[in-house]
Short mmCIF file of C-alpha atoms and ligand atoms in Angstrom, two decimals:
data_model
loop_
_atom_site.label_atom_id
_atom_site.label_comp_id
_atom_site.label_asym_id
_atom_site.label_seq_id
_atom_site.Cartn_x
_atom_site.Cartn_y
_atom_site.Cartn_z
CA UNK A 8 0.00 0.00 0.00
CA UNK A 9 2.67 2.09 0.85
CA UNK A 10 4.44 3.16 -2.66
CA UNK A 11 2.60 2.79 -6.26
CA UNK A 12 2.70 4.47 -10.03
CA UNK A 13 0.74 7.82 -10.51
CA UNK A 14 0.90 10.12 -13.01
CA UNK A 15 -0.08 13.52 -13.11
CA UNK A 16 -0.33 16.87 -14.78
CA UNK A 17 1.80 19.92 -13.41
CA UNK A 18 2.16 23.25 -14.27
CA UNK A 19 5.44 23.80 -16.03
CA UNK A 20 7.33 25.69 -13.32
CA UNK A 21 6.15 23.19 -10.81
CA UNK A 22 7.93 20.17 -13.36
CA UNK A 23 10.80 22.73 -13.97
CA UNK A 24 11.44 23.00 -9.61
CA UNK A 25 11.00 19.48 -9.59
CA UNK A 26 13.60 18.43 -12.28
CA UNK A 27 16.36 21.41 -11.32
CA UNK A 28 15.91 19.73 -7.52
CA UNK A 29 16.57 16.10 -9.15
CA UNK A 30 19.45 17.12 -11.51
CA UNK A 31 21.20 18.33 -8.33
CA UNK A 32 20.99 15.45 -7.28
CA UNK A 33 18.38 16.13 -4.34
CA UNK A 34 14.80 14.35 -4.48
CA UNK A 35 11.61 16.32 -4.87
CA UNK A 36 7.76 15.52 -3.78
CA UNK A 37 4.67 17.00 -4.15
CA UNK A 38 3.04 16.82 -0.90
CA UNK A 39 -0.41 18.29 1.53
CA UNK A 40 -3.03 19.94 -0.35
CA UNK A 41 -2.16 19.77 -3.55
CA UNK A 42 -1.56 16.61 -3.95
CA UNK A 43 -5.24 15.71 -2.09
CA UNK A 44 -6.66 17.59 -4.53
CA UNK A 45 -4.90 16.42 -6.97
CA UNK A 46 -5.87 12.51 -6.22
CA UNK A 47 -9.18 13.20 -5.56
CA UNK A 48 -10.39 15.37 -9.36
CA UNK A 49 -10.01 19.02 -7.84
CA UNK A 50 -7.85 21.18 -9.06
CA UNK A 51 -5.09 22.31 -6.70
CA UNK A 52 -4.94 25.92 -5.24
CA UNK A 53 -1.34 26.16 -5.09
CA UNK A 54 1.51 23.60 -4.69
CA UNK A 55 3.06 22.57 -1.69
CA UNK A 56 6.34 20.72 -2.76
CA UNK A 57 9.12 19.39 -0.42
CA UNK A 58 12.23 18.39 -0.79
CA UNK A 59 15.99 16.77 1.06
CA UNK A 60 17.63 19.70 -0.29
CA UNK A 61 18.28 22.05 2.76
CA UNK A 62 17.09 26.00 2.83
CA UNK A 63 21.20 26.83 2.08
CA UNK A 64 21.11 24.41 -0.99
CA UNK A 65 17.57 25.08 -2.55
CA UNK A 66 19.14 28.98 -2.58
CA UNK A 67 22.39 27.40 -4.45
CA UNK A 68 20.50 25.26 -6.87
CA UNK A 69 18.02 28.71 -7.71
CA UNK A 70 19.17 32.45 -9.14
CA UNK A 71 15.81 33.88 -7.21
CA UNK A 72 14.89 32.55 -3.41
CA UNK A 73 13.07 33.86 -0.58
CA UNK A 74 13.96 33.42 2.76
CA UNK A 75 10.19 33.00 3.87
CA UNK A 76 10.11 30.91 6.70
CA UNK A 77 13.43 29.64 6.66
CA UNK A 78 13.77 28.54 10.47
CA UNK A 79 11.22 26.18 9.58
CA UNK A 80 12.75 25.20 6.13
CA UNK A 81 11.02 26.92 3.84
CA UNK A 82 12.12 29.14 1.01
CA UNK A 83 9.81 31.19 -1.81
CA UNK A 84 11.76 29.93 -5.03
CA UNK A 85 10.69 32.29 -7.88
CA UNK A 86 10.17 31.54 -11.75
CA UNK A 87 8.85 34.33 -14.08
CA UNK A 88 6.00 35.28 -12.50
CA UNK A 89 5.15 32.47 -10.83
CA UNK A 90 6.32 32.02 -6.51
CA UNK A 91 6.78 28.72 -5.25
CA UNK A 92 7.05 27.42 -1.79
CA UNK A 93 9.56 24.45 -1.37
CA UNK A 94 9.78 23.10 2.02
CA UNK A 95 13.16 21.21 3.45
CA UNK A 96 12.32 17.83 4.61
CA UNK A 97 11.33 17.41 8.38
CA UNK A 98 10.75 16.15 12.06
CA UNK A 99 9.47 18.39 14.68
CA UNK A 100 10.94 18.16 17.96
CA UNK A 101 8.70 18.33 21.24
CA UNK A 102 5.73 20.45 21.40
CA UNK A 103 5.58 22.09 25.02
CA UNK A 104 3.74 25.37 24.14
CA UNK A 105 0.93 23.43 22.13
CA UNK A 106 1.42 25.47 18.87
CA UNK A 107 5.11 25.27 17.88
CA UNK A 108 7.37 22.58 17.42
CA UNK A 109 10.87 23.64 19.99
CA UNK A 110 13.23 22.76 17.21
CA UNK A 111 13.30 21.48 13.48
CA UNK A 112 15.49 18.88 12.50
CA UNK A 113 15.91 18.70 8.58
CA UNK A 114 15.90 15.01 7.50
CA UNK A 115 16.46 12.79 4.20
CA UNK A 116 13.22 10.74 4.70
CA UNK A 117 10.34 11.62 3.46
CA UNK A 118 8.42 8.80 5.16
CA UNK A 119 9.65 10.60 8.51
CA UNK A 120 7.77 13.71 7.11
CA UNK A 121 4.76 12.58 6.47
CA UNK A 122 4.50 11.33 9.71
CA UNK A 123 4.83 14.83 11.51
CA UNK A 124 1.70 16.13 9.25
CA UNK A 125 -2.04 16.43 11.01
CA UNK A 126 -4.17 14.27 8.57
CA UNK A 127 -3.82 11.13 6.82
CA UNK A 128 -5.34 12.64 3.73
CA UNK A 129 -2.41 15.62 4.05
CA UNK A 130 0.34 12.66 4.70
CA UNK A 131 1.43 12.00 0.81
CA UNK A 132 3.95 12.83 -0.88
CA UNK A 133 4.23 11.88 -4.94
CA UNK A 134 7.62 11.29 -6.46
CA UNK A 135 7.45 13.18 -10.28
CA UNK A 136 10.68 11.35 -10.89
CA UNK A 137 10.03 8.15 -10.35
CA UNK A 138 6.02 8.46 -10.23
CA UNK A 139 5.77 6.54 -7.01
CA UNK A 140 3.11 7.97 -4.28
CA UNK A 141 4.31 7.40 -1.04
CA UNK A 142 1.21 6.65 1.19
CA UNK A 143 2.30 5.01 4.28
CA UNK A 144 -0.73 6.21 6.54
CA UNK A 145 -3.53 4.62 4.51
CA UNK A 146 -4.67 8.56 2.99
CA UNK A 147 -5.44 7.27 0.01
CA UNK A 148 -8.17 5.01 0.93
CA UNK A 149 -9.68 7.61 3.99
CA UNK A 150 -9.81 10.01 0.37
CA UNK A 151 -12.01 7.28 -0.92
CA UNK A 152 -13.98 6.76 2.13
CA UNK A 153 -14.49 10.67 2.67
CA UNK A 154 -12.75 10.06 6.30
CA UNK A 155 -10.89 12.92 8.12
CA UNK A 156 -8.16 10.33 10.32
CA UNK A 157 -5.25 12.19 12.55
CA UNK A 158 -1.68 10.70 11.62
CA UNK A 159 -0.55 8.26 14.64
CA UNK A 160 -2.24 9.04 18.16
CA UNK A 161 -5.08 11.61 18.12
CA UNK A 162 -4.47 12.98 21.42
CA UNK A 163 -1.44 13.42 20.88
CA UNK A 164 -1.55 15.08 17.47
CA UNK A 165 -4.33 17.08 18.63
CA UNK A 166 -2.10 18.59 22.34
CA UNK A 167 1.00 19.03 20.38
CA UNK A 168 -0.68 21.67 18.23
CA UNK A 169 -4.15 23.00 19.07
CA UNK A 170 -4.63 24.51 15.55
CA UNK A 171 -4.95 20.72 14.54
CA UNK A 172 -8.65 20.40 16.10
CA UNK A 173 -9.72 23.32 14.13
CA UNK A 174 -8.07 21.96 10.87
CA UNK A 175 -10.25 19.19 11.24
CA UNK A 176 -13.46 21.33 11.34
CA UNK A 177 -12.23 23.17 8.57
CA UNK A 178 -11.52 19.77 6.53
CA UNK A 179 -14.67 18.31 7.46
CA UNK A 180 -16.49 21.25 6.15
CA UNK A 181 -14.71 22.12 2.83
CA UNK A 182 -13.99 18.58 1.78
CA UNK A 183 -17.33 17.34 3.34
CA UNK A 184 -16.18 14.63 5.07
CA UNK A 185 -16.61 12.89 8.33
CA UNK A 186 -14.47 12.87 11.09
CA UNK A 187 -12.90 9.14 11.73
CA UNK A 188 -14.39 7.91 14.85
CA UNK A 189 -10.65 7.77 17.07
CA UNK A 190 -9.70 11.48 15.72
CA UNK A 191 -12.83 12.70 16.95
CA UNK A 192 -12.87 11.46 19.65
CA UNK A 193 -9.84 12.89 21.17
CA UNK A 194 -10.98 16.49 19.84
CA UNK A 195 -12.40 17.63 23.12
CA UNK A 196 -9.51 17.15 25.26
CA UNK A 197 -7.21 19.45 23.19
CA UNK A 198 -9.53 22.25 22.38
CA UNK A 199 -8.29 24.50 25.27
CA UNK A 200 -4.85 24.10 23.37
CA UNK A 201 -6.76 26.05 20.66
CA UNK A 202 -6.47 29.20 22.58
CA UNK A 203 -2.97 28.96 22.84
CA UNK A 204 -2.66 29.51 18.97
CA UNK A 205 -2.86 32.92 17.70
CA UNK A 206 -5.84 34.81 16.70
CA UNK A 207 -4.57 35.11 13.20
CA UNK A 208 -3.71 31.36 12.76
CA UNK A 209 -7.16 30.57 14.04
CA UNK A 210 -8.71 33.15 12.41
CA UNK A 211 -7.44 31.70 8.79
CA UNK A 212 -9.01 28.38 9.82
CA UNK A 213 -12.18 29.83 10.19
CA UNK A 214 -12.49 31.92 6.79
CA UNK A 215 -11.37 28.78 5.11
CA UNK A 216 -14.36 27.55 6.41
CA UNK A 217 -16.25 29.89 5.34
CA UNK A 218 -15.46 29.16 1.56
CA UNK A 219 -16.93 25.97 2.22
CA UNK A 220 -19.87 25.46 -0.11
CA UNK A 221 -22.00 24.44 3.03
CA UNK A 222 -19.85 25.85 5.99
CA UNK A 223 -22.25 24.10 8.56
CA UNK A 224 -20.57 21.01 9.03
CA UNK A 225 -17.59 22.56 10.39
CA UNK A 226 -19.44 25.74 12.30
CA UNK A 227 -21.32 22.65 13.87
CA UNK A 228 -18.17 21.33 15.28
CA UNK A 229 -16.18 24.21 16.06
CA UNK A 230 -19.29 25.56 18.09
CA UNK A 231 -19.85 22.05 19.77
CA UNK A 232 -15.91 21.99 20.62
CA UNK A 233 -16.46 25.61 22.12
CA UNK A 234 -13.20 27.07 19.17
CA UNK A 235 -15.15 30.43 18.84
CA UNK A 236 -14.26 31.18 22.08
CA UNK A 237 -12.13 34.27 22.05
CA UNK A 238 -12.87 34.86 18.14
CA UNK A 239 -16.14 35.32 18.04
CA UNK A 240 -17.69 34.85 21.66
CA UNK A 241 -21.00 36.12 20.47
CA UNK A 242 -21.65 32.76 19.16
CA UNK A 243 -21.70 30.68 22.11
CA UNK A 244 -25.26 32.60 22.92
CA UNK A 245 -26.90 31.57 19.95
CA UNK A 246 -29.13 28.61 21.39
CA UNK A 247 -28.67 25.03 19.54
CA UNK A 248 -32.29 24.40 19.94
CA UNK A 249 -34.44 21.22 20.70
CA UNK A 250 -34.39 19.15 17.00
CA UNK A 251 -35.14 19.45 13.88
CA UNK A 252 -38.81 20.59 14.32
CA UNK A 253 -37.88 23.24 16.64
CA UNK A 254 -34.35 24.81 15.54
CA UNK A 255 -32.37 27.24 17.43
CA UNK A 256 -30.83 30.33 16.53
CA UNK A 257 -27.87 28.49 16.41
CA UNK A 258 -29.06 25.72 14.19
CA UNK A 259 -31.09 28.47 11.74
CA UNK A 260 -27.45 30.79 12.02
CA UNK A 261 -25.94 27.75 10.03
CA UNK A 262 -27.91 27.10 7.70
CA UNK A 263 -28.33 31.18 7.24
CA UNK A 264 -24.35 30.87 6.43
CA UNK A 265 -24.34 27.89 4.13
CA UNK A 266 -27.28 29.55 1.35
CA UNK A 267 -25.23 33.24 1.41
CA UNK A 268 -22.64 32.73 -1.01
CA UNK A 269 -18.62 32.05 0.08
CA UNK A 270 -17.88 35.48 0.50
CA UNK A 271 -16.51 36.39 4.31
CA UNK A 272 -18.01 39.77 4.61
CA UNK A 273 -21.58 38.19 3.85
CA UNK A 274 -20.97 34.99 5.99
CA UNK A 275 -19.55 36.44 9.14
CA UNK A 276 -22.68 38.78 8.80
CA UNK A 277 -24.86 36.02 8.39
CA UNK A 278 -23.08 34.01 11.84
CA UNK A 279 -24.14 37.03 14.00
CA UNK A 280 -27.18 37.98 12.57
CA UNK A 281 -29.38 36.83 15.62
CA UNK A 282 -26.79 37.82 18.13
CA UNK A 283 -28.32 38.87 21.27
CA UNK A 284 -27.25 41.66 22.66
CA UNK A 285 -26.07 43.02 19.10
CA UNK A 286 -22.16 42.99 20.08
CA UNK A 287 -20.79 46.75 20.00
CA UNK A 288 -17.87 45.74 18.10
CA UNK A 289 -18.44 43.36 16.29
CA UNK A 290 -15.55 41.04 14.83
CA UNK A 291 -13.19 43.02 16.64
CA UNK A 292 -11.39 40.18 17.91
CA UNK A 293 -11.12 38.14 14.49
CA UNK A 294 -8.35 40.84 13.42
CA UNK A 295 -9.80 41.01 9.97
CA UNK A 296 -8.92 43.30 6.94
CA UNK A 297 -10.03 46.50 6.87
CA UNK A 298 -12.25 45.84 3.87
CA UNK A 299 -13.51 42.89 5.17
CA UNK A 300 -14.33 43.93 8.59
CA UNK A 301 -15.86 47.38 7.31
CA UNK A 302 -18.55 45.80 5.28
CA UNK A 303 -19.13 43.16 7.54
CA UNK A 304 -19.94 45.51 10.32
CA UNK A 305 -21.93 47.13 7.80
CA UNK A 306 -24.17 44.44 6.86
CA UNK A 307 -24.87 43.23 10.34
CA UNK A 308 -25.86 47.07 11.31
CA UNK A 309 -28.28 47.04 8.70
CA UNK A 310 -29.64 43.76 9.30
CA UNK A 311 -32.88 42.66 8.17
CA UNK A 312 -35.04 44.70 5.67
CA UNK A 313 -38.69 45.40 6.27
CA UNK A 314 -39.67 44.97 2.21
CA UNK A 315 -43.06 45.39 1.37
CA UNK A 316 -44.45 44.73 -2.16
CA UNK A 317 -46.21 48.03 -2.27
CA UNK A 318 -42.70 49.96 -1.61
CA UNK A 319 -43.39 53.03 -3.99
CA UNK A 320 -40.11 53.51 -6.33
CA UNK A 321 -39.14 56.56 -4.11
CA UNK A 322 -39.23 54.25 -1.35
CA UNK A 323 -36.74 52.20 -3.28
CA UNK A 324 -34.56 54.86 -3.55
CA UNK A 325 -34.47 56.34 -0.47
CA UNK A 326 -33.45 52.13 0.40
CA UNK A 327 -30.43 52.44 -1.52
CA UNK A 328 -29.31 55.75 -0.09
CA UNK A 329 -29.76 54.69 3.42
CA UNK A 330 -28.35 51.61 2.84
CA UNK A 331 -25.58 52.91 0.17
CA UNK A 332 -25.75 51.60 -3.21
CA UNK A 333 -22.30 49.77 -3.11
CA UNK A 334 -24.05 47.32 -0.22
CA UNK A 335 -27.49 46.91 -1.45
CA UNK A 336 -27.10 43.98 -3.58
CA UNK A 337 -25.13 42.16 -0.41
CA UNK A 338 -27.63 43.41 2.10
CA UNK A 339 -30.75 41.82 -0.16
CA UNK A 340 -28.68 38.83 -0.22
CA UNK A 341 -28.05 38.23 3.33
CA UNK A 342 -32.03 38.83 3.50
CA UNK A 343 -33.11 36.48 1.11
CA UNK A 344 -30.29 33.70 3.28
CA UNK A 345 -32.63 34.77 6.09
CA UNK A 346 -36.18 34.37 4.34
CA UNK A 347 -35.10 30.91 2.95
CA UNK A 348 -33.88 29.80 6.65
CA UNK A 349 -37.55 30.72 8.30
CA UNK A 350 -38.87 28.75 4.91
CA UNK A 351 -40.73 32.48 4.34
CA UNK A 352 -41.13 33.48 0.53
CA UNK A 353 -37.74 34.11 -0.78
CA UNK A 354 -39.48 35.72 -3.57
CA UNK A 355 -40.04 38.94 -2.06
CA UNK A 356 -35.63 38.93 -1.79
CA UNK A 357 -35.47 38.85 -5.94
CA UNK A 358 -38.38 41.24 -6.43
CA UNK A 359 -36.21 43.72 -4.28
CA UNK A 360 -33.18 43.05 -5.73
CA UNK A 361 -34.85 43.38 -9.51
CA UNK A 362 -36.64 46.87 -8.44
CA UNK A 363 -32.90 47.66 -7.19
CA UNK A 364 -30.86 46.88 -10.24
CA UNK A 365 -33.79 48.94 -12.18
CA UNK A 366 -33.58 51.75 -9.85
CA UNK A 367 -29.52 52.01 -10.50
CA UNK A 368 -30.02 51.84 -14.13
CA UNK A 369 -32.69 54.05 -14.27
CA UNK A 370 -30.07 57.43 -14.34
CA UNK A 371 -31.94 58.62 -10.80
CA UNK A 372 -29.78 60.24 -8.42
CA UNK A 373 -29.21 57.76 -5.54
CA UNK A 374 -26.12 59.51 -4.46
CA UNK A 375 -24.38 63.41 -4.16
CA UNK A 376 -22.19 62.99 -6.80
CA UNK A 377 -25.41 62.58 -9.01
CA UNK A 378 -27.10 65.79 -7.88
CA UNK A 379 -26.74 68.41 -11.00
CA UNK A 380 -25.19 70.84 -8.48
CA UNK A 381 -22.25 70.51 -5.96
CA UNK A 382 -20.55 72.53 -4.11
CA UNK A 383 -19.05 74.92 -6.23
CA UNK A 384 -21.93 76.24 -7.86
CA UNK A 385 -23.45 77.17 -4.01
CA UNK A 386 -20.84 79.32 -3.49
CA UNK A 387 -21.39 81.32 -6.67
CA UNK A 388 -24.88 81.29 -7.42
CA UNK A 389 -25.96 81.83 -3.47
CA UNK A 390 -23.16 83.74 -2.06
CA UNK A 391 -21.73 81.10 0.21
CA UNK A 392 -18.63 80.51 1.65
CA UNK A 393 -16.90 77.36 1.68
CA UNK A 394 -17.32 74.84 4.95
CA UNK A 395 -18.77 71.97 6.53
CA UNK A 396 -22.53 73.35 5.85
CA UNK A 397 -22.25 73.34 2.38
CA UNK A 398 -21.91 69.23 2.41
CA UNK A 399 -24.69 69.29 4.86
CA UNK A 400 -27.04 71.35 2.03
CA UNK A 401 -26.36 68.93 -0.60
CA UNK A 402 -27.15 66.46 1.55
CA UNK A 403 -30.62 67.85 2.15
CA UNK A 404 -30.82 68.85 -1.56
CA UNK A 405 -30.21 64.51 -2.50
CA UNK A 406 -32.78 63.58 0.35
CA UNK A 407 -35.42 66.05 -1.42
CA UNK A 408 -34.55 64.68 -4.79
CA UNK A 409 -34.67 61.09 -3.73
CA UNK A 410 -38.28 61.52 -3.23
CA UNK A 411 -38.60 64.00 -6.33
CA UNK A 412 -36.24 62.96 -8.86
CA UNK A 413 -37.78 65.40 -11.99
CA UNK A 414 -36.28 68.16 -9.62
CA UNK A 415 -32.87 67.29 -10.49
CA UNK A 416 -32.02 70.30 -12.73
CA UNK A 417 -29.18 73.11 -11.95
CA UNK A 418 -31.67 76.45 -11.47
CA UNK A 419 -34.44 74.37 -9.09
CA UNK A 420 -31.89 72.99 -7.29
CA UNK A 421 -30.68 76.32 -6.61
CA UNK A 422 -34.02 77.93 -5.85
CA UNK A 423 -34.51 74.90 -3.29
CA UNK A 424 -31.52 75.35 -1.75
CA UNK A 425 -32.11 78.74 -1.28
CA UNK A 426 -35.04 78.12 -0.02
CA UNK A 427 -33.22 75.38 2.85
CA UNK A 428 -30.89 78.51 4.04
P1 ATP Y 30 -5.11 24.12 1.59
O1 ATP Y 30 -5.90 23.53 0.50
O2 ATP Y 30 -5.92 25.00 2.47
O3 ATP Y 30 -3.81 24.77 1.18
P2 ATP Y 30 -3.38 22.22 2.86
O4 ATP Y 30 -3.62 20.82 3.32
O5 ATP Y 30 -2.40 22.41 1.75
O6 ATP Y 30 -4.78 22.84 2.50
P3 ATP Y 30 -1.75 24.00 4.35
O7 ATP Y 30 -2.13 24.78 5.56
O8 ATP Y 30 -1.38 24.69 3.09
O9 ATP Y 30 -2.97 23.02 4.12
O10 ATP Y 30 -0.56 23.02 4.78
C1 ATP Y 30 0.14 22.19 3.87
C2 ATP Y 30 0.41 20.83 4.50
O11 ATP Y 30 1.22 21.00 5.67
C3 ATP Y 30 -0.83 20.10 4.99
O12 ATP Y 30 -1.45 19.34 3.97
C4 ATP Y 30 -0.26 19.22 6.08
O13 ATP Y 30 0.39 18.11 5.53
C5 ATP Y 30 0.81 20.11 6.70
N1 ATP Y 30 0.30 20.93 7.81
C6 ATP Y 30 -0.15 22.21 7.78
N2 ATP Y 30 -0.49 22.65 8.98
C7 ATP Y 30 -0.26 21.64 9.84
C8 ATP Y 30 -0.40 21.48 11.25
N3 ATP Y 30 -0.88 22.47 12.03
N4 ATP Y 30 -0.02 20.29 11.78
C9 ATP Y 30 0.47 19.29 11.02
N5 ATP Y 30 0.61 19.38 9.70
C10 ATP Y 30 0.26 20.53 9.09
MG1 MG Y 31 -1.71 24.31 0.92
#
């Protein structure tokens, strides 16, 4: 079981790494993700390769390294455009924070290496050279039976490292596979190791997650474990409900994530859109991009939308402009994941969303930089000086033409504005 024939396609530079690593005389595999995907018909994000060449030598054998994480053996070897990590074969020493190997030792076996990785499934390494896939933890056949299996001990995989337990949430959601009976297990004794691990590391985990195509199975277990604690402790207040027939927030916040589509802003939205209390800051602890966290907080201040079918197209408008128009489409969205948790008409959602698209094609202002005036033209025409309260009147000016879009001409906007001072 342990070593048989593949073959497989690679990108060029990926072959090119591979053979410049073999004519030096070093060996080269393709190992973790990549090679999953590869093996089981998806095509690989990026390519994790590893190899016995040391950090020192993979610089000697390449014109263009970087020194990435080169403590842990791992350079950036670049190719025309293209970046890619190579990692130095190796064995981790003893754990004793729960998060970091002490020491790295850099080793010729790659048999050795496998066996210091968290999942069977991630254990593999594939030989280009000689074609052999080395499988000595049975990863190939857990990839057949869908089965998420720790390498070696679970317990002790799982207290080395306390990332590990939420790796195996993350797996279980994005590959949609179960969790082998053993691994989980020993899950609940090492999930206050999770803490230990930084916010960032963690936090990666979970927006992985979130590009699931159903997220739930792996909210499910991180919530059950109690991993959102110190991310996102709102969470743990959601209730998880009785059964099926009567769901809790916590079960309807799941299923709220998994019909939004995989983008972060819109899913962390959806996970504390029944929050209660609202938290003040939301997110605050995930340590999240600007962007991201910005319109996240956005969409979960706006919440749900009160829609009506007899909304007049004013009413529509003024939406947008409360809302902003850059949001609106993510907003109705998160509202129609809502309507289709609570089993309500989703149909109202896509009647909004078609009266919005129409109302930001129709050429009505929505917005100040649509107004036929601005700020320039106050001064002159009314004898005003420049300052704050000149935004403030074009403000007032939108709001009136919101509501009365035919007004949206240079000389009544002045008259109405003169008639605001
Ligand atoms: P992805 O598709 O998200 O890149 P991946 O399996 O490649 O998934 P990475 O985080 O890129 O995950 O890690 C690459 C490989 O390194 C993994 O497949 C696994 O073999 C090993 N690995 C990563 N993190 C850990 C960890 N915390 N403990 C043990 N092995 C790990
Ligand atoms: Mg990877």
């Amino acid at each position: 079981m342990s070593s048989a024939r593949y073959d497989f396609d690679m990108p060029e530079t990926v072959r090119s790494v591979c053979n410049s690593l073999s004519t030096a005389g070093e060996r080269a595999y393709l190992v973790g993700g990549s090679l999953r995907d590869l093996l089981s018909g998806r095509p690989p994000v990026d390519w994790d390769l590893a190899t016995t060449a040391t950090p020192k030598r993979i610089m000697e054998i390449f014109s263009r390294v970087v020194p990435t994480g080169i403590d842990h053996g791992t350079v950036t070897v670049l190719m025309g455009d293209d970046a890619l990590e190579v990692t130095t074969l190796r064995g981790d020493g003893a754990y004793t924070d729960g998060r970091h190997p002490d020491s790295v030792e850099f080793i010729k076996d790659i048999e050795e290496d496998l066996a210091r990785r968290d999942f069977t499934i991630n254990a593999m390494a594939w030989e280009p050279e000689e074609r052999i896939l080395h499988d000595p933890f049975g990863g190939r056949d857990d990839l057949t039976a869908r089965l998420l299996r720790a390498v070696g001990d679970p317990v002790a995989r799982f207290t080395e490292d306390g990332l590990r337990v939420m790796r195996a949430a993350r797996f279980a959601a994005t590959l949609d596979f179960d969790i082998e009976k053993g691994t989980l297990e020993a899950m609940p004794a090492a999930t206050p190791k999770l803490v230990l691990v930084s916010v960032e590391r963690r936090r990666d985990e979970l927006l992985k997650t979130l590009k699931a195509r159903a997220p739930s199975r792996g909210l499910l277990i991180m919530k059950e474990f109690g991993m959102f604690d110190r991310l996102i402790d709102e969470v743990h207040n959601l209730e998880d409900g009785q059964d099926e027939s009567e769901p809790g927030a916590w079960k309807r916040t799941v299923r709220r994530v998994d019909f939004c589509p995989a983008q972060n802003a819109l899913r962390l939205a959806a996970l504390l859109l029944d929050a209660i209390p609202r938290p003040r800051k939301p997110f605050a602890s995930l340590r999240l991009d600007r962007k991201t966290h910005k319109k996240a907080s956005r969409l979960l201040n706006i919440g749900k939308i009160d829609y009506q079918s007899d909304w007049t197209n004013a009413r529509i408008r003024r939406f947008l402009y409360e809302t902003g128009a850059d949001i609106a489409m993510d907003i109705i969205t998160l509202w129609k994941a809502d309507l289709r948790v609570a089993d309500t008409n989703f149909g109202a959602a896509d009647e909004l969303l078609d009266r919005v698209k129409s109302a930001m094609s129709s050429g009505d202002p929505l917005a100040a930089k649509d107004l036929r005036v601005d700020g320039d033209d106050m001064m002159t025409d009314l004898d005003l000086e420049p300052g704050p309260h000149l935004g403030n009147l074009l403000e007032r000016l939108l709001s009136h033409v919101i509501d009365h879009p035919e007004d949206n001409e240079k000389s009544k906007l002045i008259e109405i504005a003169r008639g605001m001072l």
